[in-house]
Backbone atoms as SQL, in Angstrom:
CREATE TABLE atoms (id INTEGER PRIMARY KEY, chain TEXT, resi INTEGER, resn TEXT, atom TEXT, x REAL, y REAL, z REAL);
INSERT INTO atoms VALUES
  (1, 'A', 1, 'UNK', 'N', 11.058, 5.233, 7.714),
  (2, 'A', 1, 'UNK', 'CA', 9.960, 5.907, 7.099),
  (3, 'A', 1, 'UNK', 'C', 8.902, 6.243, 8.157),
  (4, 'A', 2, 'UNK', 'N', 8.595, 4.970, 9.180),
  (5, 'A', 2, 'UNK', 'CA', 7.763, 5.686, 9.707),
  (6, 'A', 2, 'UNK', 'C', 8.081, 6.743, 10.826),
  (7, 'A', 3, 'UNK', 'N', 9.113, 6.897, 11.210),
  (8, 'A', 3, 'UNK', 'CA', 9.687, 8.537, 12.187),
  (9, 'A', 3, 'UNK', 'C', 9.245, 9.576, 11.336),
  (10, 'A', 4, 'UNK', 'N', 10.084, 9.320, 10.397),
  (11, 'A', 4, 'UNK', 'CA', 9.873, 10.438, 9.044),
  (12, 'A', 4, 'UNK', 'C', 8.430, 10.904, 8.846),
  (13, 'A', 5, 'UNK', 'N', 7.547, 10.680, 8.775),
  (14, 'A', 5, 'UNK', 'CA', 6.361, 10.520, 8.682),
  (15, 'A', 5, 'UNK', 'C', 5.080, 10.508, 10.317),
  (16, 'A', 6, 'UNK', 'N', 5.982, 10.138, 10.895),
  (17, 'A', 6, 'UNK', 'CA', 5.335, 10.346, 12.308),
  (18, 'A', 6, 'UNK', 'C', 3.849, 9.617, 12.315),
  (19, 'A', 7, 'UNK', 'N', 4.336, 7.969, 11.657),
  (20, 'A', 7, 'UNK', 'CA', 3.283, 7.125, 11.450),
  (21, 'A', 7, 'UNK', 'C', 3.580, 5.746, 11.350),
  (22, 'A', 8, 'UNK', 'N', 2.553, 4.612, 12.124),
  (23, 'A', 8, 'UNK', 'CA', 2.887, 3.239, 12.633),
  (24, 'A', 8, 'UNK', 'C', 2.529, 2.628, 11.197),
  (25, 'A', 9, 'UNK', 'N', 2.930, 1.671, 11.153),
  (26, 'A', 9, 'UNK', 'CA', 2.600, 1.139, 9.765),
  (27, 'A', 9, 'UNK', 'C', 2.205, -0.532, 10.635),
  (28, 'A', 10, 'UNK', 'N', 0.988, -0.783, 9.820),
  (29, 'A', 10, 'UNK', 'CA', 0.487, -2.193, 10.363),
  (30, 'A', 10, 'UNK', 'C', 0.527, -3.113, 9.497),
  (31, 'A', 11, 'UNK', 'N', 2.106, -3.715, 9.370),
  (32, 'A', 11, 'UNK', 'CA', 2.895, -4.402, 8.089),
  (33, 'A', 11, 'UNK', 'C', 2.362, -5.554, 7.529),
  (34, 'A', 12, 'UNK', 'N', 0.963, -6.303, 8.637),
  (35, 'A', 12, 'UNK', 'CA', 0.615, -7.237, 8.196),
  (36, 'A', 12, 'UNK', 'C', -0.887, -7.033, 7.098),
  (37, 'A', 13, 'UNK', 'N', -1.274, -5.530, 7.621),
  (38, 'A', 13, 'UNK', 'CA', -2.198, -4.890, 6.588),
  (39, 'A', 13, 'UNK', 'C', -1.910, -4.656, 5.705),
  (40, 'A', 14, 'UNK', 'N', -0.451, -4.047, 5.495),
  (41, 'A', 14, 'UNK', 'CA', 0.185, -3.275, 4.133),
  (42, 'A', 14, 'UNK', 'C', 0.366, -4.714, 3.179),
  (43, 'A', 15, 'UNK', 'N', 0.461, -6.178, 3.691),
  (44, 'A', 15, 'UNK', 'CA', 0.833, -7.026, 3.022),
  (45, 'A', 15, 'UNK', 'C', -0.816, -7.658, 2.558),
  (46, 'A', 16, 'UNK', 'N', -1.876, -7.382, 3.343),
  (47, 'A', 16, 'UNK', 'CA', -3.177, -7.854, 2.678),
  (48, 'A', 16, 'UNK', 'C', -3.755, -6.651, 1.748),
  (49, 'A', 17, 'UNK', 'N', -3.628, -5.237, 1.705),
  (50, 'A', 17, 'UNK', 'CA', -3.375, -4.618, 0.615),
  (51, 'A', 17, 'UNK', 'C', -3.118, -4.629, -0.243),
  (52, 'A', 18, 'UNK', 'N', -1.404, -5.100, -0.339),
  (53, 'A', 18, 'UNK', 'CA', -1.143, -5.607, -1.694),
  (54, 'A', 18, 'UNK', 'C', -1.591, -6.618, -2.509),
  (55, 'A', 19, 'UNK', 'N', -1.906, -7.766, -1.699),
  (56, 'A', 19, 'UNK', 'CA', -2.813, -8.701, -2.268),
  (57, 'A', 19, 'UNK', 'C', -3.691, -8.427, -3.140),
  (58, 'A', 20, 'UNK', 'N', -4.510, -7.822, -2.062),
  (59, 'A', 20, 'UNK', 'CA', -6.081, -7.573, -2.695),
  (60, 'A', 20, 'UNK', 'C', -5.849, -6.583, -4.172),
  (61, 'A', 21, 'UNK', 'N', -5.224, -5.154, -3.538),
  (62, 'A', 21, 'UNK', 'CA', -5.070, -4.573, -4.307),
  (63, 'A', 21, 'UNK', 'C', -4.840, -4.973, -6.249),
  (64, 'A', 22, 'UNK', 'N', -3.856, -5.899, -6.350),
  (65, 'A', 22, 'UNK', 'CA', -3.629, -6.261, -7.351),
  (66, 'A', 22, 'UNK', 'C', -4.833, -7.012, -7.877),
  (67, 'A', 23, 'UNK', 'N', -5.158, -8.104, -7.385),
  (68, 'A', 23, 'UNK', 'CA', -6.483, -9.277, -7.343),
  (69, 'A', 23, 'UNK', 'C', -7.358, -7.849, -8.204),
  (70, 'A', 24, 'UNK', 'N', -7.925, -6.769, -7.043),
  (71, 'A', 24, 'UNK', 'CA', -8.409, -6.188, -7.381),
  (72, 'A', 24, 'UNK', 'C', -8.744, -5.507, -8.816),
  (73, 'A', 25, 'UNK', 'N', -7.506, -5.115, -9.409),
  (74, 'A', 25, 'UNK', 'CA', -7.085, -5.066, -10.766),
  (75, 'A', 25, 'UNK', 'C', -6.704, -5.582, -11.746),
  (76, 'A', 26, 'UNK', 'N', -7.501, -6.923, -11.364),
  (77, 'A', 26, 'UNK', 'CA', -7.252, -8.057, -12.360),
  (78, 'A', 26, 'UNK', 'C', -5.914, -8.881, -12.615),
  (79, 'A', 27, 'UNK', 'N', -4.902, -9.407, -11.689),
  (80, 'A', 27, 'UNK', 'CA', -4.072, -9.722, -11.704),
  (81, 'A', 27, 'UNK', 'C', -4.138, -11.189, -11.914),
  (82, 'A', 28, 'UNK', 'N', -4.088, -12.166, -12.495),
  (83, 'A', 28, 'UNK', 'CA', -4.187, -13.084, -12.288),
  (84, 'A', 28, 'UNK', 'C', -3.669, -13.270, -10.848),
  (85, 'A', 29, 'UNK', 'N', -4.535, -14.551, -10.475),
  (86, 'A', 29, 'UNK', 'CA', -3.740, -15.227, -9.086),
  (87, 'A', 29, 'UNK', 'C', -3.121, -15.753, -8.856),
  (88, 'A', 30, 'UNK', 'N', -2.136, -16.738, -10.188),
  (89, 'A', 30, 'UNK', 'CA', -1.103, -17.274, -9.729),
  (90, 'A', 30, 'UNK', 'C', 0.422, -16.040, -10.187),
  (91, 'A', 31, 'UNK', 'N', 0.047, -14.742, -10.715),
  (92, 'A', 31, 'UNK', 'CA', 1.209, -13.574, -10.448),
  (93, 'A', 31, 'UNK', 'C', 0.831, -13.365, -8.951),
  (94, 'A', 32, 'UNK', 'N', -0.409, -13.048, -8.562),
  (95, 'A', 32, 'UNK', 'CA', -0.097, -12.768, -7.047),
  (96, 'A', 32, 'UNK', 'C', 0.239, -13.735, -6.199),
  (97, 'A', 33, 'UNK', 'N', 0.012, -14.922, -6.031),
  (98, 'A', 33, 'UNK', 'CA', 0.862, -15.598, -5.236),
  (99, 'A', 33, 'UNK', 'C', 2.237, -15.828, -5.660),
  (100, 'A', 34, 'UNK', 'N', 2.808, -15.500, -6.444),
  (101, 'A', 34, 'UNK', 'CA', 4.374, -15.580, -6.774),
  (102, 'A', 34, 'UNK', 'C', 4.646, -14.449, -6.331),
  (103, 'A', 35, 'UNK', 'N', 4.056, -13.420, -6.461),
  (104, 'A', 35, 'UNK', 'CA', 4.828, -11.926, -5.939),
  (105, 'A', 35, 'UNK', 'C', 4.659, -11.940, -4.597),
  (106, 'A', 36, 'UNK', 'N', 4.000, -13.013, -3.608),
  (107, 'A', 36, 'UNK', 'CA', 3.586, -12.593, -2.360),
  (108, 'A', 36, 'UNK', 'C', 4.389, -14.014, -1.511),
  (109, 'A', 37, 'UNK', 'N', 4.652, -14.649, -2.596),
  (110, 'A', 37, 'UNK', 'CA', 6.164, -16.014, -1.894),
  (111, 'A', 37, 'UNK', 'C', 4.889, -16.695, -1.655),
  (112, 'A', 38, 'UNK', 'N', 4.129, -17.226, -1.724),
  (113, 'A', 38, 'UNK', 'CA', 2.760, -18.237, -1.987),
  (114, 'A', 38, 'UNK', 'C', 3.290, -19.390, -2.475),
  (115, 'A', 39, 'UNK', 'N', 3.327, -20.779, -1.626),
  (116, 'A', 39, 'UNK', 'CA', 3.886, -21.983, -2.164),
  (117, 'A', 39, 'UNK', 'C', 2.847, -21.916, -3.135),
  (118, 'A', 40, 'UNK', 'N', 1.317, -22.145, -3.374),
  (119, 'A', 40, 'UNK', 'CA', 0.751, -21.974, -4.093),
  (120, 'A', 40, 'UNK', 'C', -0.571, -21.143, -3.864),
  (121, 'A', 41, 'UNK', 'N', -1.508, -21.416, -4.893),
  (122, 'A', 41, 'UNK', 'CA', -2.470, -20.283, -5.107),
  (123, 'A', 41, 'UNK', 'C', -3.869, -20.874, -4.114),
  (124, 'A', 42, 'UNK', 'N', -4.132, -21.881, -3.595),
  (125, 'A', 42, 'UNK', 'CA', -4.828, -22.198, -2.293),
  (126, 'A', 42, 'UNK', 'C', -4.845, -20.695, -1.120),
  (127, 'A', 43, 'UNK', 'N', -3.095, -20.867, -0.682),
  (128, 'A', 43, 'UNK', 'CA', -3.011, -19.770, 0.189),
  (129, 'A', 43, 'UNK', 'C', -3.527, -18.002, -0.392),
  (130, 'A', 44, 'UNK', 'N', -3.212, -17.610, -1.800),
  (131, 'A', 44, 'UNK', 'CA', -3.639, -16.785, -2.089),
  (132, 'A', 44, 'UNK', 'C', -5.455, -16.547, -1.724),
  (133, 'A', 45, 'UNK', 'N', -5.832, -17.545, -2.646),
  (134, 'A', 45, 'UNK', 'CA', -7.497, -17.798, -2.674),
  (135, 'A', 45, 'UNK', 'C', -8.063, -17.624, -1.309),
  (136, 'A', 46, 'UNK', 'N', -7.374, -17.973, -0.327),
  (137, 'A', 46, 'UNK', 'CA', -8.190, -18.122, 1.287),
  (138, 'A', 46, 'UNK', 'C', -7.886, -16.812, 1.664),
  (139, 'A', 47, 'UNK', 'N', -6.808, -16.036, 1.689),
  (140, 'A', 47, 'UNK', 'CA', -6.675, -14.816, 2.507),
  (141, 'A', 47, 'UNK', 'C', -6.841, -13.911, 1.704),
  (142, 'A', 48, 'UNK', 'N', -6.693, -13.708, 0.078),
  (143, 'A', 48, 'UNK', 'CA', -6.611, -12.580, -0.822),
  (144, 'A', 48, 'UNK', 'C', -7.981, -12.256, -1.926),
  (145, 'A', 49, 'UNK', 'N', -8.333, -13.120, -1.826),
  (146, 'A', 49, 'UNK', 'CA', -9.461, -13.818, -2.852),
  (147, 'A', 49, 'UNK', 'C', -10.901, -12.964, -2.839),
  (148, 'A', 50, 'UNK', 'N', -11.285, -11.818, -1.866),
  (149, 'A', 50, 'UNK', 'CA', -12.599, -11.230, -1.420),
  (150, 'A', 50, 'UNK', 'C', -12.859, -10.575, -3.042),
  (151, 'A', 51, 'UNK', 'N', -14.235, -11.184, -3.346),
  (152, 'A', 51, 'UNK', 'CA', -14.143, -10.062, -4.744),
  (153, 'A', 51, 'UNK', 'C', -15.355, -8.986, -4.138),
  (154, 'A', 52, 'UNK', 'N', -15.028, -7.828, -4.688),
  (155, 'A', 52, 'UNK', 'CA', -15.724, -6.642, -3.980),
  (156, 'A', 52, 'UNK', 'C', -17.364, -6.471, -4.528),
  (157, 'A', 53, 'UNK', 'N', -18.273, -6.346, -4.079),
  (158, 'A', 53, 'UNK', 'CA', -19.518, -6.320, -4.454),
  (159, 'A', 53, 'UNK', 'C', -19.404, -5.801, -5.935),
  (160, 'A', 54, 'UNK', 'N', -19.109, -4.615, -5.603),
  (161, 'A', 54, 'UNK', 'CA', -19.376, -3.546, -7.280),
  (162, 'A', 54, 'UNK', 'C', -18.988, -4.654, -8.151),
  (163, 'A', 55, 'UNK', 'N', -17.210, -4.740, -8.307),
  (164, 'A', 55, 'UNK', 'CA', -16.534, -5.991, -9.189),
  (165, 'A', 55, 'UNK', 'C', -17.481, -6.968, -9.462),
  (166, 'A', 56, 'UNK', 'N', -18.594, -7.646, -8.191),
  (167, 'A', 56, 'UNK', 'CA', -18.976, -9.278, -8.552),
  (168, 'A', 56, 'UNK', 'C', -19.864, -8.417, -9.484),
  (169, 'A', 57, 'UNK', 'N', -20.816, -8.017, -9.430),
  (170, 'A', 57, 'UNK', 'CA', -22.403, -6.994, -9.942),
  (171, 'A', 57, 'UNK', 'C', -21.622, -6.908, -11.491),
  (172, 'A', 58, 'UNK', 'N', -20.635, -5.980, -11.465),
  (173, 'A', 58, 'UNK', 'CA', -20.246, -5.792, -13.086),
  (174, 'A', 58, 'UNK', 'C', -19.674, -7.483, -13.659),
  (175, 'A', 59, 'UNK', 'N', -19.211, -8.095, -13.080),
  (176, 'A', 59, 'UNK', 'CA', -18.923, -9.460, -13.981),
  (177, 'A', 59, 'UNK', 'C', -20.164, -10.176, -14.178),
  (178, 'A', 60, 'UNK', 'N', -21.320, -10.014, -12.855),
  (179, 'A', 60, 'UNK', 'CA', -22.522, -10.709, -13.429),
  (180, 'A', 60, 'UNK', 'C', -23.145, -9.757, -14.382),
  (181, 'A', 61, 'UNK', 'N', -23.276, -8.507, -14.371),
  (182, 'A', 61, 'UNK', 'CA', -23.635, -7.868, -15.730),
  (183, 'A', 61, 'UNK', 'C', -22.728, -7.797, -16.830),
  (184, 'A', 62, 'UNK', 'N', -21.983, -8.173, -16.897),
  (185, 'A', 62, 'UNK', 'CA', -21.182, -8.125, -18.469),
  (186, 'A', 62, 'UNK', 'C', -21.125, -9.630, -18.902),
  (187, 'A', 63, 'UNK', 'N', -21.284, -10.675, -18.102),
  (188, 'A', 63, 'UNK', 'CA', -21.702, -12.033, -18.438),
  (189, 'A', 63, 'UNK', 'C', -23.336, -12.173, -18.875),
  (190, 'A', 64, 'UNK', 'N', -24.387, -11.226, -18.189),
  (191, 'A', 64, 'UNK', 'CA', -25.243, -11.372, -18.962),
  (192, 'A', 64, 'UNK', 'C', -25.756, -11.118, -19.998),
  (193, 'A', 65, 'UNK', 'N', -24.553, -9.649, -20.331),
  (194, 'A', 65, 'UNK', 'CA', -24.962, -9.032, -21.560),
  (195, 'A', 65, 'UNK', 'C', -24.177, -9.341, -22.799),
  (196, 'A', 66, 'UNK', 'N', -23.457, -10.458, -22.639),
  (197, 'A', 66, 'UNK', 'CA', -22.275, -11.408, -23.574),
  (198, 'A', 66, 'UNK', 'C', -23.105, -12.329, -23.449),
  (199, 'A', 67, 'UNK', 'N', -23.983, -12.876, -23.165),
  (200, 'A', 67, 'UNK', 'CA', -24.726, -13.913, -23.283),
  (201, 'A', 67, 'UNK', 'C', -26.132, -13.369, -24.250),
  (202, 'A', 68, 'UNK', 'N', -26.418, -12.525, -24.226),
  (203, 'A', 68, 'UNK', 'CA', -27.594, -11.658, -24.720),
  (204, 'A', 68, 'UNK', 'C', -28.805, -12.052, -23.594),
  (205, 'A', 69, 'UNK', 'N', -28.382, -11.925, -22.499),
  (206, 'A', 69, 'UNK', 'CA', -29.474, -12.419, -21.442),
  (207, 'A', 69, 'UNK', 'C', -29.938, -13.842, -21.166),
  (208, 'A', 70, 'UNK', 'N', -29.377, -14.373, -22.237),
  (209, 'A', 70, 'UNK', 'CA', -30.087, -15.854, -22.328),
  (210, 'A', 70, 'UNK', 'C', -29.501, -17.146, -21.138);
């Protein structure tokens, strides 16, 4: 693929991508450490685990507004 394409692929990025990526979209974390061969979800949590500003901001606003602010 990458001749074909006339492009390096940096396989250890494409594999923290997928991580995140999923995490990203709400995957639980113990599907992503099974899909990623993760003895367990420790190793996920340390390398995959970044939650993205916007994401944290909307869970602290939809927790405050399920709470009614209180």
């Amino acid at each position: 693929m990458e001749d074909d394409l006339d492009v390096k692929f940096d396989l250890r990025m494409c594999r923290r991508t997928f991580g995140q990526r999923y995490l990203d979209h709400d995957v639980d974390i113990e599907s992503v450490s099974v899909l990623m061969g993760h003895a367990n979800t420790k190793t996920t949590e340390g390398f995959y685990s970044r939650k993205r500003l916007n994401k944290a901001m909307d869970n602290a606003r939809n927790s405050w507004l399920s709470s009614d602010g209180q």
